[in-house]
Amino acid sequence: MNQISGYLELNDSIYKISSYKDIQAFLLKLDKSTCAISEEELDKLCSLTIEKWQIDDCNVEYGGSPLVLHQLTWWRIYNYRIKEGTIAIQNEAFYTRTRNGGPNICSLNSIYMPNTIKIVGRSAFYALSTLSHIKFSENLIKISDRAFGGCKLLSKVNLPESVKIIESHAFQATGIEEIEIPSSVIRIGSGAFSYCEKLKIIIFNGQPQEIGSDILNGCNSLERIEIPVGSKEYFVDRFYPLDHDLFVEK
């Protein structure tokens, strides 16, 4: 019977190898490490110029490699499931305006993302007043500027544990009533949840490294901000001049 014994190193961590199962586990870690995509690379995907694209049955354009959702070409769409394998939703993808630059006329009510989606581009669903339901990718990393800003019927958002970045005004002026920020989030941009007039509770499961200014400005229904035990000073300082009594350590 063949014997396996040894050690392997990855990113300054040492792994003991004593079985084929250990080798498979190590290769999985290696795959995740080498295939990680940077924030800069994600942003490029959202503004990529696509010369050749394909249009699905709902008149949504896709293209590029890896596959990105480019734009909606016909505004009358209600419930939409994004193609499997798609990695990014490009800037202003569902921001369908009239010729004179009027409001978003897309009729989209619900959107379903495959777990391959890593980023939602800038203003991708901006001012989409009909959008009420989102099924997020469980591997989503970044929600860009104004991605869902102005989606007034959007009352419930379940952010996955993979999200690291929520950019400026990402959910500004939506109908969100309660939001839970995963511990994975490291940055929240300015005004991210500002003017969410129905927002009552915001829950922080961790302590983001960066919190922009005025992220809760105009949230006049706010009743409670739940934060990790021992972090009150950190949050009170960053949310000044909000009332200290709003902060509850959990």
PDB file of C-alpha atoms in Angstrom, residues 9-119:
ATOM      1  CA  GLU A   9       3.380  25.498   1.893  1.00  0.00           C
ATOM      2  CA  LEU A  10       0.869  28.052   0.532  1.00  0.00           C
ATOM      3  CA  ASN A  11       0.793  31.773   1.404  1.00  0.00           C
ATOM      4  CA  ASP A  12       3.032  31.245   4.470  1.00  0.00           C
ATOM      5  CA  SER A  13       0.789  28.453   5.794  1.00  0.00           C
ATOM      6  CA  ILE A  14       2.042  24.875   6.206  1.00  0.00           C
ATOM      7  CA  TYR A  15      -0.209  21.920   5.384  1.00  0.00           C
ATOM      8  CA  LYS A  16       0.501  18.356   6.487  1.00  0.00           C
ATOM      9  CA  ILE A  17      -0.181  15.789   3.774  1.00  0.00           C
ATOM     10  CA  SER A  18      -0.890  12.202   4.782  1.00  0.00           C
ATOM     11  CA  SER A  19      -3.580  11.093   2.307  1.00  0.00           C
ATOM     12  CA  TYR A  20      -4.939  11.668  -1.180  1.00  0.00           C
ATOM     13  CA  LYS A  21      -7.832  13.529   0.463  1.00  0.00           C
ATOM     14  CA  ASP A  22      -5.310  15.997   1.946  1.00  0.00           C
ATOM     15  CA  ILE A  23      -3.871  16.570  -1.527  1.00  0.00           C
ATOM     16  CA  GLN A  24      -7.326  17.267  -2.968  1.00  0.00           C
ATOM     17  CA  ALA A  25      -8.053  19.757  -0.165  1.00  0.00           C
ATOM     18  CA  PHE A  26      -4.713  21.501  -0.794  1.00  0.00           C
ATOM     19  CA  LEU A  27      -5.357  21.756  -4.538  1.00  0.00           C
ATOM     20  CA  LEU A  28      -8.761  23.306  -3.810  1.00  0.00           C
ATOM     21  CA  LYS A  29      -7.088  25.977  -1.660  1.00  0.00           C
ATOM     22  CA  LEU A  30      -4.495  26.524  -4.382  1.00  0.00           C
ATOM     23  CA  ASP A  31      -7.199  26.926  -7.026  1.00  0.00           C
ATOM     24  CA  LYS A  32      -9.028  29.539  -4.953  1.00  0.00           C
ATOM     25  CA  SER A  33      -5.794  31.404  -4.276  1.00  0.00           C
ATOM     26  CA  THR A  34      -4.590  31.563  -7.870  1.00  0.00           C
ATOM     27  CA  CYS A  35      -8.022  32.344  -9.347  1.00  0.00           C
ATOM     28  CA  ALA A  36      -8.786  35.308  -7.080  1.00  0.00           C
ATOM     29  CA  ILE A  37      -9.769  38.393  -9.082  1.00  0.00           C
ATOM     30  CA  SER A  38      -8.763  41.896  -8.027  1.00  0.00           C
ATOM     31  CA  GLU A  39     -11.123  44.839  -7.523  1.00  0.00           C
ATOM     32  CA  GLU A  40      -9.465  46.643 -10.430  1.00  0.00           C
ATOM     33  CA  GLU A  41     -10.063  43.677 -12.738  1.00  0.00           C
ATOM     34  CA  LEU A  42     -13.706  43.522 -11.665  1.00  0.00           C
ATOM     35  CA  ASP A  43     -14.187  47.233 -12.406  1.00  0.00           C
ATOM     36  CA  LYS A  44     -12.713  46.754 -15.889  1.00  0.00           C
ATOM     37  CA  LEU A  45     -15.276  44.050 -16.629  1.00  0.00           C
ATOM     38  CA  CYS A  46     -18.064  46.537 -15.861  1.00  0.00           C
ATOM     39  CA  SER A  47     -16.874  48.996 -18.499  1.00  0.00           C
ATOM     40  CA  LEU A  48     -15.527  46.544 -21.061  1.00  0.00           C
ATOM     41  CA  THR A  49     -16.226  47.420 -24.703  1.00  0.00           C
ATOM     42  CA  ILE A  50     -17.836  44.375 -26.305  1.00  0.00           C
ATOM     43  CA  GLU A  51     -17.443  44.017 -30.073  1.00  0.00           C
ATOM     44  CA  LYS A  52     -19.313  40.729 -30.430  1.00  0.00           C
ATOM     45  CA  TRP A  53     -22.269  39.805 -28.290  1.00  0.00           C
ATOM     46  CA  GLN A  54     -25.166  37.432 -28.106  1.00  0.00           C
ATOM     47  CA  ILE A  55     -28.756  38.383 -27.354  1.00  0.00           C
ATOM     48  CA  ASP A  56     -30.972  36.007 -25.372  1.00  0.00           C
ATOM     49  CA  ASP A  57     -34.757  35.501 -25.651  1.00  0.00           C
ATOM     50  CA  CYS A  58     -35.372  38.439 -23.282  1.00  0.00           C
ATOM     51  CA  ASN A  59     -33.337  40.848 -25.432  1.00  0.00           C
ATOM     52  CA  VAL A  60     -30.444  41.043 -22.976  1.00  0.00           C
ATOM     53  CA  GLU A  61     -26.968  41.328 -24.486  1.00  0.00           C
ATOM     54  CA  TYR A  62     -24.013  39.265 -23.269  1.00  0.00           C
ATOM     55  CA  GLY A  63     -20.436  39.069 -24.407  1.00  0.00           C
ATOM     56  CA  GLY A  64     -16.769  38.900 -23.522  1.00  0.00           C
ATOM     57  CA  SER A  65     -14.685  36.229 -21.883  1.00  0.00           C
ATOM     58  CA  PRO A  66     -15.377  35.698 -19.046  1.00  0.00           C
ATOM     59  CA  LEU A  67     -19.046  36.287 -19.815  1.00  0.00           C
ATOM     60  CA  VAL A  68     -20.522  39.658 -18.798  1.00  0.00           C
ATOM     61  CA  LEU A  69     -24.079  40.978 -19.006  1.00  0.00           C
ATOM     62  CA  HIS A  70     -23.806  44.032 -21.253  1.00  0.00           C
ATOM     63  CA  GLN A  71     -27.214  45.666 -21.426  1.00  0.00           C
ATOM     64  CA  LEU A  72     -30.954  45.318 -21.787  1.00  0.00           C
ATOM     65  CA  THR A  73     -32.114  46.196 -25.309  1.00  0.00           C
ATOM     66  CA  TRP A  74     -35.880  46.111 -24.690  1.00  0.00           C
ATOM     67  CA  TRP A  75     -37.439  47.674 -21.600  1.00  0.00           C
ATOM     68  CA  ARG A  76     -40.515  45.424 -21.277  1.00  0.00           C
ATOM     69  CA  ILE A  77     -39.081  42.662 -19.079  1.00  0.00           C
ATOM     70  CA  TYR A  78     -40.527  41.632 -15.706  1.00  0.00           C
ATOM     71  CA  ASN A  79     -38.721  38.670 -14.134  1.00  0.00           C
ATOM     72  CA  TYR A  80     -35.225  37.812 -15.269  1.00  0.00           C
ATOM     73  CA  ARG A  81     -32.699  35.074 -14.507  1.00  0.00           C
ATOM     74  CA  ILE A  82     -29.148  35.965 -15.534  1.00  0.00           C
ATOM     75  CA  LYS A  83     -27.222  33.408 -17.597  1.00  0.00           C
ATOM     76  CA  GLU A  84     -25.186  30.828 -15.701  1.00  0.00           C
ATOM     77  CA  GLY A  85     -21.465  31.563 -15.918  1.00  0.00           C
ATOM     78  CA  THR A  86     -21.911  35.352 -16.039  1.00  0.00           C
ATOM     79  CA  ILE A  87     -19.288  37.052 -13.861  1.00  0.00           C
ATOM     80  CA  ALA A  88     -20.284  40.738 -14.043  1.00  0.00           C
ATOM     81  CA  ILE A  89     -23.269  43.018 -14.652  1.00  0.00           C
ATOM     82  CA  GLN A  90     -21.981  46.026 -16.562  1.00  0.00           C
ATOM     83  CA  ASN A  91     -22.473  49.704 -15.734  1.00  0.00           C
ATOM     84  CA  GLU A  92     -26.045  50.935 -16.440  1.00  0.00           C
ATOM     85  CA  ALA A  93     -27.028  47.492 -17.768  1.00  0.00           C
ATOM     86  CA  PHE A  94     -30.724  47.879 -16.815  1.00  0.00           C
ATOM     87  CA  TYR A  95     -30.814  51.668 -16.767  1.00  0.00           C
ATOM     88  CA  THR A  96     -33.094  52.159 -19.769  1.00  0.00           C
ATOM     89  CA  ARG A  97     -33.881  55.835 -20.376  1.00  0.00           C
ATOM     90  CA  THR A  98     -36.041  57.717 -22.819  1.00  0.00           C
ATOM     91  CA  ARG A  99     -34.332  59.627 -25.614  1.00  0.00           C
ATOM     92  CA  ASN A 100     -34.556  62.894 -23.730  1.00  0.00           C
ATOM     93  CA  GLY A 101     -32.787  61.361 -20.702  1.00  0.00           C
ATOM     94  CA  GLY A 102     -35.922  60.839 -18.598  1.00  0.00           C
ATOM     95  CA  PRO A 103     -36.427  58.303 -15.782  1.00  0.00           C
ATOM     96  CA  ASN A 104     -35.639  54.607 -16.030  1.00  0.00           C
ATOM     97  CA  ILE A 105     -38.475  53.016 -18.036  1.00  0.00           C
ATOM     98  CA  CYS A 106     -37.462  49.370 -17.536  1.00  0.00           C
ATOM     99  CA  SER A 107     -40.310  47.268 -16.060  1.00  0.00           C
ATOM    100  CA  LEU A 108     -38.130  44.687 -14.276  1.00  0.00           C
ATOM    101  CA  ASN A 109     -39.713  43.362 -11.073  1.00  0.00           C
ATOM    102  CA  SER A 110     -37.296  40.632  -9.966  1.00  0.00           C
ATOM    103  CA  ILE A 111     -33.739  39.613 -10.777  1.00  0.00           C
ATOM    104  CA  TYR A 112     -32.013  36.277 -10.098  1.00  0.00           C
ATOM    105  CA  MET A 113     -28.216  36.086 -10.164  1.00  0.00           C
ATOM    106  CA  PRO A 114     -26.216  32.886 -10.674  1.00  0.00           C
ATOM    107  CA  ASN A 115     -23.503  32.271  -8.089  1.00  0.00           C
ATOM    108  CA  THR A 116     -20.836  33.134 -10.659  1.00  0.00           C
ATOM    109  CA  ILE A 117     -21.638  36.882 -10.434  1.00  0.00           C
ATOM    110  CA  LYS A 118     -18.800  38.774  -8.709  1.00  0.00           C
ATOM    111  CA  ILE A 119     -19.754  42.415  -9.280  1.00  0.00           C
TER     112      ILE A 119
END
